[in-house]
Amino acid sequence: MRVLASNPSHDRTPFSLCLWLATLVLAAGPAVRALEPTTPLANLNRQGWVMENGLPQNTVHAMAQTADGFLWLGTEVGLVRFDGVNFATFDEHSKPALPSGDIRCLLAAKDGSLWIGTSDGLARMKGGAVTVFTKTDNLPGNEIRSLRVDSSDALIVTTDQGAVGIRETGPVTAIFDIPESPLPALQSTFSVVLSDGSQVQGTASALTLSQAGKNTDWHAGRELPGTRVQALYADREGSLWIGTNGGLVRYAGGKLEKFPVTDPLASASVLSILEDQEGNLWMGTEASGLQILRDSRFRTIAAHEGLSSDSVSTVVEDQTGRLWVGTTNSGLNVMPLTGTRPGDAAIARFKGALLSQVILSLAAAPNGDIWVGTPDGLNRIRGSAVNAYTSFDGLPDDFIRSLLVDTDGSVWVGTRHGLAHMMFAAGGPTQAHIETYTQANGLGSDLVGAMTRDGNQDLWVATLNGLSRLHQDGQGVKITNYTTANGLSSNVVTTLLVRANGALLIGTQDHGWNEWDGGRFSPVTGDGLKGTTIRAILDDGRGHLWFATANGIARCDCTSAMGPMEGTGCKHWMEFATADGLRSRETAVNSHPSAWKSADGLLWFATPKGLVEVDPAHFPVNTVPPPVAVERFAVDDADQALNGANLRIPAGHNHFQIEYAALSFVAPQKVRYRYKLEGFDHNWTDAGPRRTAYYTNIPPGHYTFRVQAANNDGVWNEAGSSLAFELRPHFYQTIWFYALLVLALVGLVLLALRLRLLRAEREFRAVLGERNRIAREIHDTLAQGYVGISVQLEVLGELLKQKKVDAATEHLDTTRGFVREGLADARQSIWALRSQDAGEITLPVRMRRLTEQAGGHGLAAHFSVHGAFRPLPPGTESEILRVAQEALHNVKKHAGAKTVNVQLEYLPEEIAVEVRDDGRGFEVDGRWEPPAGHFGLKGMMERAEGIGGALEVLSALGAGVAVRLRAPAPRGAAREEKEQV
């Protein structure tokens, strides 16, 4: 379909002649219908948006819908994107920016891009990015007048200075010249082809319809309203829509139809028209903003159309095809339906005298009688005669809640105090024999509501305490009561319906509805059913059940058409309210019947805001899954670009906000959403109508946000939309950090093991050194002493054999001396072992004691201390003490000295010990080494090296020996070692 239009009345300059063209790209999916051509314009559902509703300007010159579902509007203050709820404006100051905010024309391309003609250049928007073309890019001029696509899918751009073609081949955009064609005349020109092949052509002043070889002319100001045609559109159902500066007109079914004068579209200046993917019709106007026409699902007949009151309580059809409508305060109405479209004929108010103008119940008899229940009694209408029946005539109560006319002409009457059966004798139409059933004789409750007969001719009676079944046999009426103990979902039964397959449907208060299949009750469950109050149920005979509920009118698909007693199989529950065209969500309460299916298949529902008509044969259902788009992604309130392939969020961000929208314009407020953050959520989150998702403190990782939406009729777009992003981790949250942590832990374990091994080695070396020392001492002292003792004992034995007593006594004394020396050596070794633990005794004190013990037996021992005392590490002091001990031992054993001097000197960074004697001495040449087989001096050298010191031996033959030990002893060494321990 091609629509060409120009509108000189809105030109900014004499040369800015703009051709209006809207190209609609349909989304993949099932074919959808346009507006029903037979629906009167007055019954279409209209909605409008102006500046007070968020539209940036009330003048809408151009419209287009892109493949992603967004509706785009061209205004004088910018390009406007509409998602059904919110408007977003793009101009020369926005991001992305357009060459100008003065939008002249729009075109939606097949590849999903949007071409935007402005007063200062051409723009192409795709994927959130804008590419601008101007004269510097070889356009003839910057003022864009029209956009269209030719037969080769090339874009033809007409400017104020000429026309060019644009063709895209891959990433290359080529602009080429086209043969010049004369600019249109100053008058607007139109050309459109209807679905039946008819063609409409014309100018702003007149249009010509060419149909079946016949031409029909329509002139502005005569057949058409206003003085100028401004827009022309043919929808998918073949209706032609004509926008003028004086209103909108539809041509369908061979006639032109105008809107009622009370409708804003009857006089609005319509500049542009567009049909969207769901079949809605959009109008851009000059001063009335944006308007939409939707197919009307419900027609409401109210007081302004002839009813005596909007508050309708009950409805029933009689045998002649008339509809009787009762109200809650204004009596009874009659609507003749035969031979006319229901509701089109005049509505007459019943003029007869009724007991009350409050109608509670109605029933139509096969003989044409109409029974009317009121709070003050029962009326029967026969022709022009009205009879009255009250408790004075035998009824249990005057408050008539429900009525049922039996096949034999008798009437069952439900009241607050029991059920009455009125039977009339032949020839006595006004006299009735009344039998009453109450709780006293078996009825479930005295408060009686809806009634119906099933295929077995059993009477089912709804009561306040369950359901009662009256079965007539040869012995009389048998009453059986059913409650929740028998499987009902509630004891408060509100409505009854026997289906063609024999199943009995039971509506309850606050607990949905149930089915009786002849043997048991089955509560019907599913979406929208649990906890619902059902006030009336109708079967349209087309596979659907209809319900009057406490939340409006509802419908479900019923799949039990295979035969009787197979269950309802209620699926796809849909609820309808004000967004679907109802004037109110309320339906009639405590009246019977409050809904009716007429003989022509129409359904009628009583509501406090009028009588609602539903045509199941022409009931539009939205089968188009709504496109879903992510509109905004904010991290800590900072917007992120949505067109990036790799969206990476730096570490440290906590708050994530994702806004999304489903592009369904039939009833945006009824769209439902569900979303899931893959990588974080395990299940889908049912968001209802909420269009924003929030996440806080999610861990670092790769995530994909997915959102799905269902349209107003519950059709889900399961493909939905998605947004992938990565939240970068801190270094301490990366796998490298954990790897380093593991390596550090392993290193610490190995270090601990190494330190323990070193400690064990040190302990082993200490033990080994001590064993070596003991071995050396035993070798050098004890063993030699024991050998001497052994020799002396052998000599003593020989002397005793020779009876040389004096010599034996001398050797015995020598042997005793060896024994004493051996004991002293043993004590010395034991003392050396115990000297490791000196408690709190300082090194000078221990050295003094050691020196004093060495004196005696002709050896004078002297001890002196130089320098300021300071404590040393216990290990250092012990080694120094042992070196001094060994030196003193050697003096006593080998030196033959008379005097020994021990000097302890505390230097600034060292400690020095010198043991000097005046004994026989020995020669030391060069670097002195201990003689082979002598372990005492070697042990002293090893101890010195163990504490980082050096042992020096100075001696000369006959000049004694000086043993000097120097070891490092920095200040604070003892404290540091103690802290480490």
mmCIF file of N, CA and C in Angstrom, residues 142 173 262 430 446 451 514 524 570 599 689 755:
data_model
loop_
_atom_site.group_PDB
_atom_site.id
_atom_site.type_symbol
_atom_site.label_atom_id
_atom_site.label_comp_id
_atom_site.label_asym_id
_atom_site.label_seq_id
_atom_site.Cartn_x
_atom_site.Cartn_y
_atom_site.Cartn_z
ATOM 1 N N ASN A 142 19.015 20.356 2.247
ATOM 2 C CA ASN A 142 18.870 19.874 3.625
ATOM 3 C C ASN A 142 17.427 19.770 4.082
ATOM 4 N N THR A 173 26.955 2.873 2.147
ATOM 5 C CA THR A 173 25.747 3.622 1.828
ATOM 6 C C THR A 173 26.040 4.480 0.598
ATOM 7 N N THR A 262 -20.124 14.450 19.480
ATOM 8 C CA THR A 262 -19.525 14.556 20.805
ATOM 9 C C THR A 262 -18.107 13.978 20.848
ATOM 10 N N THR A 430 -55.236 -16.872 37.783
ATOM 11 C CA THR A 430 -54.784 -16.022 38.878
ATOM 12 C C THR A 430 -54.686 -16.770 40.191
ATOM 13 N N ASP A 446 -32.776 -21.749 54.046
ATOM 14 C CA ASP A 446 -33.990 -21.022 53.684
ATOM 15 C C ASP A 446 -33.698 -19.898 52.698
ATOM 16 N N MET A 451 -31.533 -21.016 40.334
ATOM 17 C CA MET A 451 -32.150 -22.331 40.141
ATOM 18 C C MET A 451 -32.009 -22.744 38.677
ATOM 19 N N ASN A 514 -17.224 -24.770 40.188
ATOM 20 C CA ASN A 514 -17.115 -26.219 40.242
ATOM 21 C C ASN A 514 -17.910 -26.832 39.097
ATOM 22 N N VAL A 524 -12.769 -26.177 39.725
ATOM 23 C CA VAL A 524 -11.964 -25.803 38.570
ATOM 24 C C VAL A 524 -10.881 -24.842 39.049
ATOM 25 N N CYS A 570 -10.952 -25.761 31.465
ATOM 26 C CA CYS A 570 -10.865 -24.311 31.300
ATOM 27 C C CYS A 570 -9.416 -23.873 31.166
ATOM 28 N N ALA A 599 -31.132 -15.510 21.675
ATOM 29 C CA ALA A 599 -31.264 -16.504 20.614
ATOM 30 C C ALA A 599 -30.326 -16.231 19.445
ATOM 31 N N PRO A 689 2.456 -5.916 36.231
ATOM 32 C CA PRO A 689 2.578 -4.772 35.290
ATOM 33 C C PRO A 689 3.832 -3.930 35.518
ATOM 34 N N LEU A 755 60.934 -24.356 58.826
ATOM 35 C CA LEU A 755 61.389 -23.854 60.120
ATOM 36 C C LEU A 755 61.400 -24.950 61.172
#
